[in-house]
Coordinates of C-alpha atoms in Angstrom, one line a residue:
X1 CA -21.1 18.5 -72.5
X2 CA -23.1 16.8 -69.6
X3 CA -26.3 15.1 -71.1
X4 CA -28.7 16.3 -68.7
X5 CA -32.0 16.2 -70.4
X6 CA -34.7 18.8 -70.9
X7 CA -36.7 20.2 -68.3
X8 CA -39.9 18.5 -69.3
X9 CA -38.2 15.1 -69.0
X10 CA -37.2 15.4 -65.9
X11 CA -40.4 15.9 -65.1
X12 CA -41.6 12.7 -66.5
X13 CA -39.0 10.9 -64.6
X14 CA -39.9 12.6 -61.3
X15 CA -43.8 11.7 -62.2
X16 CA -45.7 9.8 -59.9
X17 CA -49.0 8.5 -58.9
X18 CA -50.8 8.2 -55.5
X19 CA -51.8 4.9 -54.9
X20 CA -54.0 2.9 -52.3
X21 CA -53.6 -0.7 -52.4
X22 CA -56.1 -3.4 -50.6
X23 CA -55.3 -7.2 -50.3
X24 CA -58.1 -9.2 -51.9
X25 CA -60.7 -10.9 -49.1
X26 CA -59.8 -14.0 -50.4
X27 CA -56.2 -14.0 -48.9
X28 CA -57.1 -11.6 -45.9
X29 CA -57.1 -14.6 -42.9
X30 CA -56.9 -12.5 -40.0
X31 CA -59.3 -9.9 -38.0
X32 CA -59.7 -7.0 -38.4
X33 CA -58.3 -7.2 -41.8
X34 CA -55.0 -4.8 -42.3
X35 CA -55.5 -1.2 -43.4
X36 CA -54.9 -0.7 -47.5
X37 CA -51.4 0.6 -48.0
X38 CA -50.8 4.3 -49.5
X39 CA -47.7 4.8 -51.4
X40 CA -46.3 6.7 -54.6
X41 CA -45.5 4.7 -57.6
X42 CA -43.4 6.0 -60.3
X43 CA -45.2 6.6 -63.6
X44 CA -42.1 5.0 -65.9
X45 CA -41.8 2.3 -63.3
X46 CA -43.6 -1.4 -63.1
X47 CA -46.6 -2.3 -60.6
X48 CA -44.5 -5.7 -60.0
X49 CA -42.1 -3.7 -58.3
X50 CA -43.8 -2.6 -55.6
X51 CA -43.8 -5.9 -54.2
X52 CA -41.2 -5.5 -51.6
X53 CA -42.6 -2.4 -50.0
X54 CA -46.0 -4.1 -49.7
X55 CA -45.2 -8.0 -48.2
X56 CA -44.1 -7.5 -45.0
X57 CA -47.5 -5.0 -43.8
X58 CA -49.8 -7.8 -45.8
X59 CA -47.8 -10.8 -44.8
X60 CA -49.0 -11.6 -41.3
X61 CA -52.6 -12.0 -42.8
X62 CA -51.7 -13.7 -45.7
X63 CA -53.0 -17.4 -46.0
X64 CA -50.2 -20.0 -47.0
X65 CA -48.8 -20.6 -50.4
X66 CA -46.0 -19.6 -52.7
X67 CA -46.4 -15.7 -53.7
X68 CA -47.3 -14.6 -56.7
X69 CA -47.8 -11.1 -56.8
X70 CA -50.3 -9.7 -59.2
X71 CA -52.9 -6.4 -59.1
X72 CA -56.4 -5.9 -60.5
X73 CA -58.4 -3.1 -60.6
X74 CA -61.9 -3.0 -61.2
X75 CA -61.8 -6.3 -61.7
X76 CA -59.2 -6.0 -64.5
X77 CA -55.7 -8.1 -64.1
X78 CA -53.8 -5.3 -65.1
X79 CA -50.4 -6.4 -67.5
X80 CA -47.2 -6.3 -65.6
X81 CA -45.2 -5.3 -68.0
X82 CA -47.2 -2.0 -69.1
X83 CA -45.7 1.2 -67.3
X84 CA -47.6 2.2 -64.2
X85 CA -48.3 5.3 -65.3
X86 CA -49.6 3.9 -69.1
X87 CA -52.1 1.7 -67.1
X88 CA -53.3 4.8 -64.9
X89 CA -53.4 7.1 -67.9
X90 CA -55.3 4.2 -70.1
X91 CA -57.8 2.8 -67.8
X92 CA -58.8 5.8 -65.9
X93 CA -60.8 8.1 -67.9
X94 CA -60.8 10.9 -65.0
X95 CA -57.7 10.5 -63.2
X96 CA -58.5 9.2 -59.7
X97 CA -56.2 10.0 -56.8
X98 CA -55.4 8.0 -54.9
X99 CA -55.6 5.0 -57.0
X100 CA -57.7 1.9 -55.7
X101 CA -56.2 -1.3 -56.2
X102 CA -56.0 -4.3 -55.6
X103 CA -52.9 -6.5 -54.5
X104 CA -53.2 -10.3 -54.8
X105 CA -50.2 -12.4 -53.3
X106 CA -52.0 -16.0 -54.6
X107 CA -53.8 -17.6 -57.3
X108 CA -52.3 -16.4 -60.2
X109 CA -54.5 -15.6 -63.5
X110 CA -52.3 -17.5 -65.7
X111 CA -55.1 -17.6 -68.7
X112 CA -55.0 -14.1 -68.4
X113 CA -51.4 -13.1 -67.9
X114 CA -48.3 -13.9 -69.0
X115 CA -46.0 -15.4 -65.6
X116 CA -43.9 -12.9 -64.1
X117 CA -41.2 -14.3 -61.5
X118 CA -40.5 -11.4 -60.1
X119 CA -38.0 -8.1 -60.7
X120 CA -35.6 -10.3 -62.8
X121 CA -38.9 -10.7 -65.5
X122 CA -39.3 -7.0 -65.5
X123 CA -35.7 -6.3 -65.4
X124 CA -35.7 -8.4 -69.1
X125 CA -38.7 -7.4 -70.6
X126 CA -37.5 -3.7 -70.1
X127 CA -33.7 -4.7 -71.8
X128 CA -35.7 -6.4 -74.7
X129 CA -38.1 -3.3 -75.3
X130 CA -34.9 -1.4 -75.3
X131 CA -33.6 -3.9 -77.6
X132 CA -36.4 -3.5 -79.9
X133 CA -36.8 0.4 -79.8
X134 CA -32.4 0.3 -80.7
X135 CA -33.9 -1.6 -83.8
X136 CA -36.3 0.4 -84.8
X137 CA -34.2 3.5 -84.3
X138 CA -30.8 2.3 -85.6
X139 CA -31.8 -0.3 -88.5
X140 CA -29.7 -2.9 -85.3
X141 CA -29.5 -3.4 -81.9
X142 CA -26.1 -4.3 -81.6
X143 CA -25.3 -1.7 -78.7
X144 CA -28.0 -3.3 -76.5
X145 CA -26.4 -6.6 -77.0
X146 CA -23.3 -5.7 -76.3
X147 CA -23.9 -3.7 -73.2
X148 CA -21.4 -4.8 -70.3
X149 CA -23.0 -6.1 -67.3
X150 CA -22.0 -2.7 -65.1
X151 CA -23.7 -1.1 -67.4
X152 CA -26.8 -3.0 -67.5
X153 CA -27.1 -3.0 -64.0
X154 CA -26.4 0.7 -64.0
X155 CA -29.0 1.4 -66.7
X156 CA -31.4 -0.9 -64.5
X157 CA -31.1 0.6 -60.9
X158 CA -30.9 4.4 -62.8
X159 CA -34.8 3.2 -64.1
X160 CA -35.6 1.6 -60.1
X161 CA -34.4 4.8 -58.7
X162 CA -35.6 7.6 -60.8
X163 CA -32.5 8.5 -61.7
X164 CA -32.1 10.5 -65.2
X165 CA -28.4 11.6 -64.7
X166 CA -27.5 7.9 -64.3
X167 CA -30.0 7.0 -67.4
X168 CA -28.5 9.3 -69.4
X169 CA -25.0 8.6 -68.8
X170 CA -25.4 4.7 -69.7
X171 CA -27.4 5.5 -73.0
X172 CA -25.3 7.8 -74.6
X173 CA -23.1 4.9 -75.1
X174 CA -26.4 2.6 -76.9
X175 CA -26.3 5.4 -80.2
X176 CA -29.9 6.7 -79.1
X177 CA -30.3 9.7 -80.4
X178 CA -32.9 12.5 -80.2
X179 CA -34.7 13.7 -83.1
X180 CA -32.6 16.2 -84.7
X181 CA -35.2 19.0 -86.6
X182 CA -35.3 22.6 -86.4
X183 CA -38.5 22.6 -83.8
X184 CA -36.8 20.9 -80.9
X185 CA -33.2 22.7 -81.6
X186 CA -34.5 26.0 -81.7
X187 CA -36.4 25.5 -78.3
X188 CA -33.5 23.4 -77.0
X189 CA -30.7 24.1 -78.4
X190 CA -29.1 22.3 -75.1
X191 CA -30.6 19.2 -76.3
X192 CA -28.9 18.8 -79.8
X193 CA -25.9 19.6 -78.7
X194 CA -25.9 16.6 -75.7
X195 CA -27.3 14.7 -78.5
X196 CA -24.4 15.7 -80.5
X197 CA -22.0 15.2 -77.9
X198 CA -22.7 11.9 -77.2
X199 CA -23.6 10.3 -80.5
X200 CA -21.1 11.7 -82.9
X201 CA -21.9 8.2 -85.6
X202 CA -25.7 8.4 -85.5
X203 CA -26.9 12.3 -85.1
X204 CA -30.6 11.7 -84.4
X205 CA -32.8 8.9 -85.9
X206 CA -31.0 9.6 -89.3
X207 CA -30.3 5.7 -90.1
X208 CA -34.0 4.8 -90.4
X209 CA -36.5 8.0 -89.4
X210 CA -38.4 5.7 -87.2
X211 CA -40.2 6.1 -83.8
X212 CA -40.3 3.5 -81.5
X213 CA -44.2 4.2 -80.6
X214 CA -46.7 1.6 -78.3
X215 CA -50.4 2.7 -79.0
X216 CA -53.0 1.7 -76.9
X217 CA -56.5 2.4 -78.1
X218 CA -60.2 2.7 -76.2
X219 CA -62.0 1.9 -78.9
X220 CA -65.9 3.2 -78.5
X221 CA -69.2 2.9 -80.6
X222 CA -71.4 5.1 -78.6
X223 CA -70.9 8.2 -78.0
X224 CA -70.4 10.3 -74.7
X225 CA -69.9 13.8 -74.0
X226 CA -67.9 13.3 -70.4
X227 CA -65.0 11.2 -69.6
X228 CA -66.2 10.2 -66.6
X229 CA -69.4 8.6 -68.7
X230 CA -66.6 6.2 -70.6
X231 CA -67.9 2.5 -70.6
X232 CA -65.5 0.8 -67.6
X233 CA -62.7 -1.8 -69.3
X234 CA -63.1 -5.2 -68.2
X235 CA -61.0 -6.8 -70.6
X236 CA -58.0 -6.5 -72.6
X237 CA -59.8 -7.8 -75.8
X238 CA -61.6 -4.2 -75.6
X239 CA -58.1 -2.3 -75.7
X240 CA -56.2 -2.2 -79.0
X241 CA -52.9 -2.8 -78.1
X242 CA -50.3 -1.2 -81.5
X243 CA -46.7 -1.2 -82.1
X244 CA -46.3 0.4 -85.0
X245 CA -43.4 2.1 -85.9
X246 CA -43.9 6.1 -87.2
X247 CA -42.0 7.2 -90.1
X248 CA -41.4 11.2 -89.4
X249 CA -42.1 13.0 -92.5
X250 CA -39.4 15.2 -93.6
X251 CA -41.2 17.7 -96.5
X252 CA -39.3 21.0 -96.5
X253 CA -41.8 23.7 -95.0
X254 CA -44.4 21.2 -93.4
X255 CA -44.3 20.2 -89.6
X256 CA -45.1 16.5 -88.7
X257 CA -47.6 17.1 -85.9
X258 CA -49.2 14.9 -83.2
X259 CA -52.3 14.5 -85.6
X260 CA -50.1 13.7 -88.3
X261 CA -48.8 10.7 -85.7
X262 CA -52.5 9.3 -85.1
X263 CA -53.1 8.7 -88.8
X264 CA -50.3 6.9 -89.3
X265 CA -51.0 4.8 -86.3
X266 CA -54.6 4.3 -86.9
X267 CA -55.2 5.2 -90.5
X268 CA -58.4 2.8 -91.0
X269 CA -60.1 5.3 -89.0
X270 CA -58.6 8.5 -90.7
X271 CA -59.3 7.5 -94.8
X272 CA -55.2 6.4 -94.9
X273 CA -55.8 2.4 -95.6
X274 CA -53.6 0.1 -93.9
X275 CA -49.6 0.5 -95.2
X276 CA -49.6 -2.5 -97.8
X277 CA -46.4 -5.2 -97.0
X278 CA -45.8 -3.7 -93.2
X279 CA -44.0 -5.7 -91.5
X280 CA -44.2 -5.6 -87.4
X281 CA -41.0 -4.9 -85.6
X282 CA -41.8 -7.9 -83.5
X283 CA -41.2 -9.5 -86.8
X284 CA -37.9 -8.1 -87.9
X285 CA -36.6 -8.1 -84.1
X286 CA -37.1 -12.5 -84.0
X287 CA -35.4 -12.6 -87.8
X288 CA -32.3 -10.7 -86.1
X289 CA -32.1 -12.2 -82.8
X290 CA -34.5 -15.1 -82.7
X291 CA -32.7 -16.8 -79.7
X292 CA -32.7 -13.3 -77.3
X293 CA -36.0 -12.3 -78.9
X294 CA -37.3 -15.9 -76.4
X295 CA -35.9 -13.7 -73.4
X296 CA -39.6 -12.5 -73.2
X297 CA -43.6 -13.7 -74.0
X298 CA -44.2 -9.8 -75.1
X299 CA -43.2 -9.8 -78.5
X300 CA -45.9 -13.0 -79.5
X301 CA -48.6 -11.0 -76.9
X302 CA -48.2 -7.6 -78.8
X303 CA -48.1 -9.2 -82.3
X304 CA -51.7 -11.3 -81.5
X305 CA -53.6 -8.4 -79.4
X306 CA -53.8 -5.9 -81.9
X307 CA -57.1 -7.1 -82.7
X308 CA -59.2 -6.9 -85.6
X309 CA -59.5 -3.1 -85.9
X310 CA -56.2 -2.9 -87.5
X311 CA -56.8 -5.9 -90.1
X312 CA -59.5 -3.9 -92.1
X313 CA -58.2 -2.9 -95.0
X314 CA -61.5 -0.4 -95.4
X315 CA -61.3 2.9 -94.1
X316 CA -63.7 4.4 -91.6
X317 CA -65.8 7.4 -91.9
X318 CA -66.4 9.3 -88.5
X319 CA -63.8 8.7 -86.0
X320 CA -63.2 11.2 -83.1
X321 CA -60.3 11.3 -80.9
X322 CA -61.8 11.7 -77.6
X323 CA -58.5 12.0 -75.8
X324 CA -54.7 11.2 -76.2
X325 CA -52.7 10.9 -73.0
X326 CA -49.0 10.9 -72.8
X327 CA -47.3 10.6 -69.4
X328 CA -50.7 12.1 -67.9
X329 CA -50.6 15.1 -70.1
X330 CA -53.5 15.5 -72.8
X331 CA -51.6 17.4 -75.4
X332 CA -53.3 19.3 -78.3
X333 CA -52.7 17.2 -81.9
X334 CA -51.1 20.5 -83.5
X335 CA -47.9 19.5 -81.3
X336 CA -44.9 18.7 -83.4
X337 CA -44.3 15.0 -82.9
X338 CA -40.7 16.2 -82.6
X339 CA -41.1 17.4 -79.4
X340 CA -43.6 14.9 -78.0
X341 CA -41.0 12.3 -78.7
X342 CA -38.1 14.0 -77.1
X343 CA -39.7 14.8 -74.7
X344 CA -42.5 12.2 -73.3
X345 CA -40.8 9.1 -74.2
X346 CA -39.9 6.4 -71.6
X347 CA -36.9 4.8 -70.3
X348 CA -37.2 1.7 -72.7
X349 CA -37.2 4.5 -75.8
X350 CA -40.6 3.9 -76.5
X351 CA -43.2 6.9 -76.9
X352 CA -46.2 5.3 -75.0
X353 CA -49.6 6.3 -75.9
X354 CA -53.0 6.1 -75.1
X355 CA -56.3 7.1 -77.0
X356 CA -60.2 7.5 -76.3
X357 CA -61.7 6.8 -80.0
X358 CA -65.4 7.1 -80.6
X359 CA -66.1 5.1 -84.0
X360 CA -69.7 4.9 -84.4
X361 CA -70.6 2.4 -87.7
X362 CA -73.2 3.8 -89.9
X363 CA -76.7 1.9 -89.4
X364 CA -77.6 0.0 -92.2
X365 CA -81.2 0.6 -93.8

């Protein structure tokens, strides 16, 4: 049977977000300076990208020097290798349409980011996130690595395009299941039987029950009543950045919910003390494959920006979920995680997330 997806994925794959982009003053050298440029970005695709569309209206203006293309908003150097649509969905409290940003073809922030030399960067850092999500999921990632190079190339230009047939027909061959549970097959029955189809060794995330899942948490001490009062992020020190893998819990009778999710990621907030001997998948991915693992700076950068909220071993009283964003939907926590998953994740087989946590320490008399 034809693996075509559900209907809510192919909704995620056709998401997209308005965007209008201004050079920076500093490398406009003509008059009048040239209008910003309005396009669509994909939300599972990679700001980088966009680079080709954009030089040749900005060039004429542009003062000389070797490009080296990078966007801010707000002030903010936004990471290149974080989905456009995580970015939108983390940084913009109220959605804004279009987006205002800003495109800079010079200077760099290398203290701030890591160096991106163009598609070929993204290109790996999306076949090593792969690489890692086969490991959490499989126990190996022994498919990724042996992926011919048609393949890869088709698996690439099917995430450039937009193209979920394509995607589809490349993965079933890398043993990545979806979550097999009575929820998603009773709603899609479609779904487990593609699954089934195509994966015939490894039904599902039977090997290790664990979900590939990138958290990235607003982390607030006052609190606010609207979204649109949320304190502006200019830094990444002030974002939590998580990759911590979930463990789906299979009790007979009890359904693993969205909630259920957020205190496993966070569970110094939620009273559940920090899971004694965890070891990061960063971790385990460099003692498999130390020498492909170097393919990419994002493994060291995730492992040192999770920041000190996740070192405290004391749990906190008080926390509120303000908001969790998935592919620009707010879903409520009594979701089953089954579906979320299947349903929301992206191309590189990661569920990304983003929260708004208010966690306002008691004053001390």
């Amino acid at each position: 049977m034809e693996n075509v997806g559900t209907d809510a994925l192919k909704y995620v794959w056709k998401g997209a977000i308005p965007l209008q982009i201004h050079l920076h003053d500093s490398e406009v050298t003509t008059l009048p300076p040239p209008p910003p440029v309005l396009m669509l970005a994909s939300r599972i695709g990679y700001l980088p990208l966009l680079a080709p569309q954009m030089k040749p209206l900005f060039n004429s203006t542009l003062p000389p020097g070797d490009d080296t293309v990078w966007f801010e908003y707000k002030g903010l150097a936004l990471k290149w290798y974080i989905p456009t649509g995580v970015l939108f969905d983390l940084l913009c409290a109220e959605p804004e349409r279009p987006w205002n940003l800003t495109v800079h073809f010079r200077g760099y922030p290398s203290n701030t980011l890591t160096p991106c030399e163009g598609e070929d960067a993204v290109k790996w850092n999306f076949i090593n996130s792969l690489k890692e999500a086969a490991y959490i999921i499989n126990g190996n990632c022994k498919h990724i690595m042996n992926m011919s190079q048609s393949d890869q190339l088709e698996l690439w230009r099917s995430v450039l395009n937009g193209n979920l047939e394509s995607f589809l027909k490349v993965t079933s061959k890398l043993k990545l299941g979806a979550i097999d549970d009575d929820y998603t097959t009773k709603l899609y029955p479609s779904l487990k039987a593609c699954s089934d189809a195509g994966n015939t060794d490894n039904p599902g995330l039977a090997k290790t029950g664990r979900i590939p899942v990138r958290l990235y948490a607003r982390i607030f001490t006052e609190v606010f009543d609207d979204l649109e009062d949320a304190p502006e992020v200019d830094s990444w020190e002030k974002i939590s950045y998580i990759n911590r893998p979930i463990g789906l819990d299979k009790d007979e009778g009890k359904c693993f919910t969205l909630s259920d999710a957020m205190k496993t990621l966070l569970p110094e907030y939620f009273g559940e003390g920090i899971i004694n001997n965890e070891k990061t998948i960063e971790m385990e991915v460099k003692e498999v494959d130390s020498e492909d693992a170097s393919d990419t700076n994002l493994t060291e950068e995730v492992s040192t920006s999770v920041g000190e909220h996740t070192k405290s071993k004391q749990s906190s009283v008080g926390a509120e979920i303000k908001l969790i964003r998935i592919q620009g939907i707010e879903p409520k926590s009594e979701i089953p995680f089954s579906w979320v998953v299947n349903n929301l994740m992206n191309p590189d087989h990661y569920l990304h997330i983003c929260v708004y946590l208010i966690h306002v320490q008691p004053s001390s008399l």
